[in-house]
């Protein structure tokens, strides 16, 4: 087995003790001002461990306080309280490390990752004395630390990504944007894992101890959707103007003249159903959330790419399974996916890519080959060198995109960079949905990726209801419906398809027309300058599209936009609707002279 | 875009967007069977009966002209109940005059398409406004009273409007007044789940309107409405705007051409080994054509 994480982990095999995190984890309750997240470094954070219901308070930082000593202390605490309820004193066997750790007065009180050479001596010393304790705790503790940090302390705004692997190769804690860039990697082996297991059960019990109402609030972050207005009242964030600005930005990046799009796509969606997909950081768990998003994606994909095809793969137990072959029917894919939702084992990126590669080699040269991987795991468990596989995908012009559910992985990033795909990591479910649906509109075509061709196609007519005829695809007599191939007059049941008799590709013109708005994008509307809109003669009273008044309350001129071609004014809502869904400018369509262009 | 199914509709309250064709060239051509004034009196009676069916019903009339489109009547905006017809007729007259003044001399010889794409787009914008108005709103539908032949130049725009209507679950009903079937409206009604009807006798237009198109969407499921007599799914080619049943599709942008081309006029791709994909060998299967 070739493991990606292992190579990198060797460099930082020693574990600098991020004591604070560990404390957070096992106390379950922290009283403090949160300043350690990057604010005032010299404010000590008081921590209240709850041991059997008794609050024990002490101050952090104390450079002598290391994980192992706390572990011991906690154990002693427990044993002791079982017997008498007394609290033991906190011992610090690591006093000699004081000089190695920066003074707490002017530093963020989380020990930073030291250069390996300098710190190693001290670290080894620790390990000799208390290594046992630490090894037992580390896996389980980290897991809980991180889930706690994720759910409660780290908000989206801080751009923090924290992640770990249950039993795989690495334990990875990454924090971005808070001035603490600690990255720990730790190699665990089977023995440790077994030891961890006992602790895990214990941790789970602790989690259940948290009240249900508390958990709901911690998970939903309901406070983020509120803002304070000028009088100090809380109200929901008014995201209309925000939304509009967002949409304008998206529009601006999307429109450029005569862009070539890959409209005939052959896409494999690879779903990671390894053990990592059972994590419950997404509710109810990652697997269910992913399945839900894939379902929405498949529908949206066929709505936007009617001539394209999708296939589904799953990664599980170190191997890749083909769930469905390439096909154009959304229902059959969704049905197959929903029937196979079981997670187990490890994920193997390489096996998945190899399978996709062999499957996508068969498609016609004009098609665009794509893979979309929804990756939950933090490691890949591969039978060979994945770099070779990536190069193989690159040479076969397969565009690979990955959406991660946990943390950014170098190997995924590299894969996407090499093959021209996009890599993103989702923060929560709405974000995941957004990221997944970003892959529904056709990507810009890259000239050498697919050879342009003229394909001969037929546009069959739909037969009248109630006519009985024999269809050529099922060889059955059917009443009503059905389409007649214009070349050989055979009857087929569904479009798009290939005529079984003459091989002509049969589509209906609506299938093609669904993609035309990509070809003839409608020009973005211009904002009306306030100087113009204050002149009542220049701006009409009502939106041309929906007749809504363009005047703000109090007969003041409100916000409006104008089409650069037909000079009609529209309200912001119509602006969004016209560009996102309708793809027609009602003004331009309503005047013959502008239409003749 | 929230799916319309999740919206709370009031069951039997309708918002009816009526698009009437005011193309003078068309009305001149069928003067003998149905005059425009007779048509308008039929439509007026129909609109009144819709408003009488439920006091919450709402009717909006949009004129589809030869050179322009405009809102003619909105039952939610008009104050005076008694002078509805007068204000409507007056607005319509103004519109027809304005439409005529926009007409340029050189374009008169055209067979006369009216701007269906424009009025459909306006109607959809109006419906979106109603959707935005709150959770309780009338169920919208669009009725096209159309007679002019299809304008091939509007193909893309009309298709865009149809898909948008389909996405927001707005049925497009069509009643064809002209002599020929309209392929655009056939597709519109088929895709959006509306009713397509070409009355045999235009004299009885009011009866057709009141029996087929007056019922609200909820009651429709209990009626035996006319079934489509086959839908024309042919496309019009981009090069000559002809309606074709077999053609060449650019693999990059899906443009339709009636003849083989060297270069795509829409996206500019140059077509390589066209013979390989020309499908001149009918038994060529997709899987075998891949080997590069």
CSV table of N, CA, C and O in Angstrom, one decimal, chain A residues 453-519:
chain,number,residue,atom,x,y,z
A,453,UNK,N,-17.1,18.9,-34.5
A,453,UNK,CA,-17.6,18.0,-35.5
A,453,UNK,C,-19.1,18.4,-35.8
A,453,UNK,O,-19.7,18.9,-34.9
A,454,UNK,N,-19.5,18.1,-37.0
A,454,UNK,CA,-20.9,18.3,-37.3
A,454,UNK,C,-21.5,16.9,-37.2
A,454,UNK,O,-21.0,15.9,-37.7
A,455,UNK,N,-22.5,16.8,-36.4
A,455,UNK,CA,-23.2,15.5,-36.2
A,455,UNK,C,-24.5,15.6,-36.8
A,455,UNK,O,-25.3,16.6,-36.7
A,456,UNK,N,-24.8,14.6,-37.6
A,456,UNK,CA,-26.2,14.6,-38.2
A,456,UNK,C,-27.2,14.1,-37.2
A,456,UNK,O,-27.0,13.1,-36.6
A,457,UNK,N,-28.3,14.9,-37.1
A,457,UNK,CA,-29.3,14.5,-36.2
A,457,UNK,C,-30.7,14.7,-36.8
A,457,UNK,O,-30.8,15.5,-37.7
A,458,UNK,N,-31.6,13.9,-36.3
A,458,UNK,CA,-33.0,14.0,-36.8
A,458,UNK,C,-33.9,14.6,-35.7
A,458,UNK,O,-33.6,14.4,-34.5
A,459,UNK,N,-34.9,15.3,-36.2
A,459,UNK,CA,-35.9,15.9,-35.2
A,459,UNK,C,-37.2,15.2,-35.5
A,459,UNK,O,-38.0,15.7,-36.3
A,460,UNK,N,-37.5,14.2,-34.8
A,460,UNK,CA,-38.7,13.4,-35.0
A,460,UNK,C,-40.0,14.2,-34.5
A,460,UNK,O,-39.9,15.1,-33.7
A,461,UNK,N,-41.1,13.9,-35.2
A,461,UNK,CA,-42.3,14.5,-34.7
A,461,UNK,C,-43.0,13.6,-33.8
A,461,UNK,O,-43.0,12.4,-33.9
A,462,UNK,N,-43.7,14.2,-32.8
A,462,UNK,CA,-44.5,13.3,-31.9
A,462,UNK,C,-45.8,12.9,-32.5
A,462,UNK,O,-46.5,13.8,-33.0
A,463,UNK,N,-46.1,11.7,-32.4
A,463,UNK,CA,-47.3,11.2,-33.0
A,463,UNK,C,-48.5,11.6,-32.1
A,463,UNK,O,-48.3,11.8,-30.9
A,464,UNK,N,-49.7,11.6,-32.7
A,464,UNK,CA,-50.9,12.0,-32.0
A,464,UNK,C,-51.2,11.0,-30.9
A,464,UNK,O,-50.8,9.8,-31.0
A,465,UNK,N,-51.9,11.5,-29.9
A,465,UNK,CA,-52.3,10.5,-28.8
A,465,UNK,C,-53.3,9.6,-29.4
A,465,UNK,O,-54.1,9.9,-30.2
A,466,UNK,N,-53.3,8.4,-28.9
A,466,UNK,CA,-54.3,7.4,-29.2
A,466,UNK,C,-53.9,6.6,-30.5
A,466,UNK,O,-54.7,5.7,-30.9
A,467,UNK,N,-52.8,6.9,-31.1
A,467,UNK,CA,-52.4,6.1,-32.3
A,467,UNK,C,-51.6,4.9,-31.8
A,467,UNK,O,-50.8,5.0,-31.0
A,468,UNK,N,-52.0,3.7,-32.4
A,468,UNK,CA,-51.3,2.5,-32.0
A,468,UNK,C,-50.2,2.1,-33.0
A,468,UNK,O,-50.5,2.1,-34.2
A,469,UNK,N,-49.0,1.9,-32.5
A,469,UNK,CA,-48.0,1.5,-33.4
A,469,UNK,C,-47.0,0.7,-32.6
A,469,UNK,O,-47.0,0.6,-31.4
A,470,UNK,N,-46.1,0.0,-33.4
A,470,UNK,CA,-45.1,-0.8,-32.8
A,470,UNK,C,-43.8,0.0,-32.6
A,470,UNK,O,-43.3,0.5,-33.6
A,471,UNK,N,-43.2,0.0,-31.5
A,471,UNK,CA,-42.0,0.8,-31.3
A,471,UNK,C,-40.8,-0.1,-31.6
A,471,UNK,O,-40.9,-1.3,-31.4
A,472,UNK,N,-39.8,0.5,-32.2
A,472,UNK,CA,-38.7,-0.3,-32.6
A,472,UNK,C,-37.7,-0.5,-31.5
A,472,UNK,O,-36.8,-1.4,-31.6
A,473,UNK,N,-37.8,0.2,-30.4
A,473,UNK,CA,-36.8,0.0,-29.3
A,473,UNK,C,-37.2,-1.2,-28.4
A,473,UNK,O,-36.4,-1.9,-27.9
A,474,UNK,N,-38.5,-1.3,-28.1
A,474,UNK,CA,-38.9,-2.4,-27.2
A,474,UNK,C,-39.6,-3.5,-27.9
A,474,UNK,O,-40.0,-4.5,-27.3
A,475,UNK,N,-39.9,-3.3,-29.2
A,475,UNK,CA,-40.6,-4.3,-30.0
A,475,UNK,C,-42.0,-4.6,-29.4
A,475,UNK,O,-42.4,-5.7,-29.3
A,476,UNK,N,-42.7,-3.5,-29.0
A,476,UNK,CA,-44.0,-3.7,-28.4
A,476,UNK,C,-45.0,-2.8,-29.1
A,476,UNK,O,-44.6,-1.7,-29.6
A,477,UNK,N,-46.2,-3.2,-29.1
A,477,UNK,CA,-47.3,-2.3,-29.6
A,477,UNK,C,-47.6,-1.3,-28.5
A,477,UNK,O,-47.8,-1.7,-27.4
A,478,UNK,N,-47.6,0.0,-28.9
A,478,UNK,CA,-47.9,0.9,-27.8
A,478,UNK,C,-48.9,1.9,-28.3
A,478,UNK,O,-49.0,2.2,-29.5
A,479,UNK,N,-49.7,2.4,-27.4
A,479,UNK,CA,-50.8,3.3,-27.7
A,479,UNK,C,-50.3,4.7,-27.4
A,479,UNK,O,-49.8,5.0,-26.3
A,480,UNK,N,-50.4,5.6,-28.4
A,480,UNK,CA,-50.1,7.0,-28.2
A,480,UNK,C,-48.6,7.3,-28.0
A,480,UNK,O,-47.8,6.4,-27.8
A,481,UNK,N,-48.3,8.5,-28.0
A,481,UNK,CA,-46.9,9.0,-27.7
A,481,UNK,C,-46.0,8.5,-28.8
A,481,UNK,O,-46.4,8.1,-29.9
A,482,UNK,N,-44.7,8.5,-28.5
A,482,UNK,CA,-43.8,7.9,-29.5
A,482,UNK,C,-43.4,9.0,-30.5
A,482,UNK,O,-44.1,10.0,-30.8
A,483,UNK,N,-42.2,8.8,-31.1
A,483,UNK,CA,-41.7,9.7,-32.1
A,483,UNK,C,-41.3,8.9,-33.3
A,483,UNK,O,-40.9,7.8,-33.2
A,484,UNK,N,-41.4,9.6,-34.5
A,484,UNK,CA,-41.1,8.9,-35.7
A,484,UNK,C,-39.8,9.4,-36.3
A,484,UNK,O,-39.6,10.6,-36.4
A,485,UNK,N,-38.9,8.5,-36.5
A,485,UNK,CA,-37.6,8.9,-37.1
A,485,UNK,C,-37.8,9.5,-38.5
A,485,UNK,O,-38.5,8.9,-39.3
A,486,UNK,N,-37.2,10.6,-38.8
A,486,UNK,CA,-37.5,11.3,-40.1
A,486,UNK,C,-36.9,10.6,-41.2
A,486,UNK,O,-37.2,10.7,-42.4
A,487,UNK,N,-35.9,9.7,-41.0
A,487,UNK,CA,-35.2,9.1,-42.1
A,487,UNK,C,-35.8,7.7,-42.4
A,487,UNK,O,-36.2,7.5,-43.5
A,488,UNK,N,-36.0,6.9,-41.4
A,488,UNK,CA,-36.5,5.6,-41.7
A,488,UNK,C,-38.0,5.4,-41.2
A,488,UNK,O,-38.5,4.3,-41.4
A,489,UNK,N,-38.5,6.4,-40.6
A,489,UNK,CA,-39.9,6.3,-40.1
A,489,UNK,C,-40.2,5.2,-39.1
A,489,UNK,O,-41.3,4.8,-38.9
A,490,UNK,N,-39.2,4.8,-38.4
A,490,UNK,CA,-39.3,3.9,-37.3
A,490,UNK,C,-39.9,4.6,-36.1
A,490,UNK,O,-39.7,5.8,-36.0
A,491,UNK,N,-40.5,3.9,-35.2
A,491,UNK,CA,-41.1,4.5,-34.1
A,491,UNK,C,-40.2,4.3,-32.8
A,491,UNK,O,-39.8,3.2,-32.6
A,492,UNK,N,-39.8,5.4,-32.2
A,492,UNK,CA,-39.1,5.2,-30.9
A,492,UNK,C,-39.9,5.8,-29.8
A,492,UNK,O,-40.8,6.6,-30.0
A,493,UNK,N,-39.6,5.4,-28.5
A,493,UNK,CA,-40.4,5.8,-27.4
A,493,UNK,C,-39.9,7.1,-26.8
A,493,UNK,O,-40.7,7.8,-26.3
A,494,UNK,N,-38.6,7.2,-26.7
A,494,UNK,CA,-38.1,8.4,-25.9
A,494,UNK,C,-37.0,9.1,-26.6
A,494,UNK,O,-36.3,8.5,-27.5
A,495,UNK,N,-36.9,10.3,-26.3
A,495,UNK,CA,-35.8,11.2,-26.9
A,495,UNK,C,-35.0,11.7,-25.7
A,495,UNK,O,-35.5,11.8,-24.6
A,496,UNK,N,-33.7,12.0,-25.9
A,496,UNK,CA,-32.9,11.7,-27.0
A,496,UNK,C,-32.4,10.3,-27.1
A,496,UNK,O,-32.2,9.7,-26.1
A,497,UNK,N,-32.3,9.8,-28.3
A,497,UNK,CA,-31.8,8.4,-28.5
A,497,UNK,C,-31.2,8.3,-29.8
A,497,UNK,O,-31.1,9.2,-30.6
A,498,UNK,N,-30.8,7.0,-30.1
A,498,UNK,CA,-30.3,6.7,-31.5
A,498,UNK,C,-31.4,5.8,-32.1
A,498,UNK,O,-31.8,4.9,-31.5
A,499,UNK,N,-31.7,6.1,-33.3
A,499,UNK,CA,-32.7,5.2,-34.0
A,499,UNK,C,-32.1,3.8,-34.1
A,499,UNK,O,-31.0,3.6,-34.6
A,500,UNK,N,-32.9,2.8,-33.7
A,500,UNK,CA,-32.4,1.5,-33.7
A,500,UNK,C,-32.2,0.9,-35.1
A,500,UNK,O,-31.5,0.0,-35.4
A,501,UNK,N,-33.0,1.5,-36.1
A,501,UNK,CA,-32.9,1.0,-37.4
A,501,UNK,C,-31.8,1.7,-38.2
A,501,UNK,O,-31.0,1.0,-38.8
A,502,UNK,N,-31.8,3.0,-38.3
A,502,UNK,CA,-30.8,3.6,-39.2
A,502,UNK,C,-29.7,4.3,-38.4
A,502,UNK,O,-28.8,4.8,-39.0
A,503,UNK,N,-29.7,4.3,-37.1
A,503,UNK,CA,-28.6,4.8,-36.3
A,503,UNK,C,-28.5,6.3,-36.3
A,503,UNK,O,-27.5,6.9,-35.7
A,504,UNK,N,-29.5,7.0,-36.8
A,504,UNK,CA,-29.5,8.5,-36.7
A,504,UNK,C,-29.7,8.9,-35.3
A,504,UNK,O,-30.6,8.3,-34.6
A,505,UNK,N,-29.0,9.9,-34.8
A,505,UNK,CA,-29.2,10.4,-33.5
A,505,UNK,C,-30.5,11.3,-33.5
A,505,UNK,O,-30.7,12.2,-34.3
A,506,UNK,N,-31.4,10.9,-32.7
A,506,UNK,CA,-32.7,11.6,-32.7
A,506,UNK,C,-32.8,12.5,-31.4
A,506,UNK,O,-32.6,12.0,-30.3
A,507,UNK,N,-33.1,13.7,-31.6
A,507,UNK,CA,-33.3,14.6,-30.5
A,507,UNK,C,-34.6,15.4,-30.8
A,507,UNK,O,-35.0,15.4,-31.9
A,508,UNK,N,-35.1,16.1,-29.8
A,508,UNK,CA,-36.2,17.0,-30.1
A,508,UNK,C,-35.5,18.4,-30.0
A,508,UNK,O,-34.6,18.6,-29.3
A,509,UNK,N,-36.1,19.3,-30.8
A,509,UNK,CA,-35.5,20.6,-30.8
A,509,UNK,C,-35.5,21.3,-29.4
A,509,UNK,O,-34.6,22.0,-29.1
A,510,UNK,N,-36.5,21.0,-28.5
A,510,UNK,CA,-36.3,21.6,-27.2
A,510,UNK,C,-35.1,21.2,-26.5
A,510,UNK,O,-34.5,21.9,-25.7
A,511,UNK,N,-34.6,19.9,-26.8
A,511,UNK,CA,-33.4,19.5,-26.1
A,511,UNK,C,-32.2,20.4,-26.5
A,511,UNK,O,-31.4,20.8,-25.7
A,512,UNK,N,-32.2,20.7,-27.8
A,512,UNK,CA,-31.1,21.6,-28.2
A,512,UNK,C,-31.3,23.0,-27.7
A,512,UNK,O,-30.4,23.6,-27.2
A,513,UNK,N,-32.5,23.4,-27.7
A,513,UNK,CA,-32.8,24.8,-27.4
A,513,UNK,C,-32.5,25.1,-26.0
A,513,UNK,O,-32.3,26.3,-25.6
A,514,UNK,N,-32.5,24.1,-25.1
A,514,UNK,CA,-32.2,24.3,-23.7
A,514,UNK,C,-30.9,24.9,-23.5
A,514,UNK,O,-30.6,25.6,-22.5
A,515,UNK,N,-30.0,24.6,-24.4
A,515,UNK,CA,-28.6,25.1,-24.2
A,515,UNK,C,-28.3,26.4,-25.0
A,515,UNK,O,-27.2,26.9,-24.9
A,516,UNK,N,-29.3,26.9,-25.7
A,516,UNK,CA,-29.0,28.0,-26.5
A,516,UNK,C,-28.7,29.3,-25.8
A,516,UNK,O,-28.1,30.2,-26.2
A,517,UNK,N,-29.3,29.4,-24.6
A,517,UNK,CA,-29.0,30.6,-23.8
A,517,UNK,C,-27.5,30.7,-23.5
A,517,UNK,O,-27.0,31.8,-23.2
A,518,UNK,N,-26.8,29.6,-23.5
A,518,UNK,CA,-25.4,29.7,-23.3
A,518,UNK,C,-24.7,30.3,-24.5
A,518,UNK,O,-23.7,31.0,-24.4
A,519,UNK,N,-25.3,30.1,-25.7
A,519,UNK,CA,-24.7,30.7,-26.9
A,519,UNK,C,-25.0,32.1,-27.1
A,519,UNK,O,-24.2,32.9,-27.6
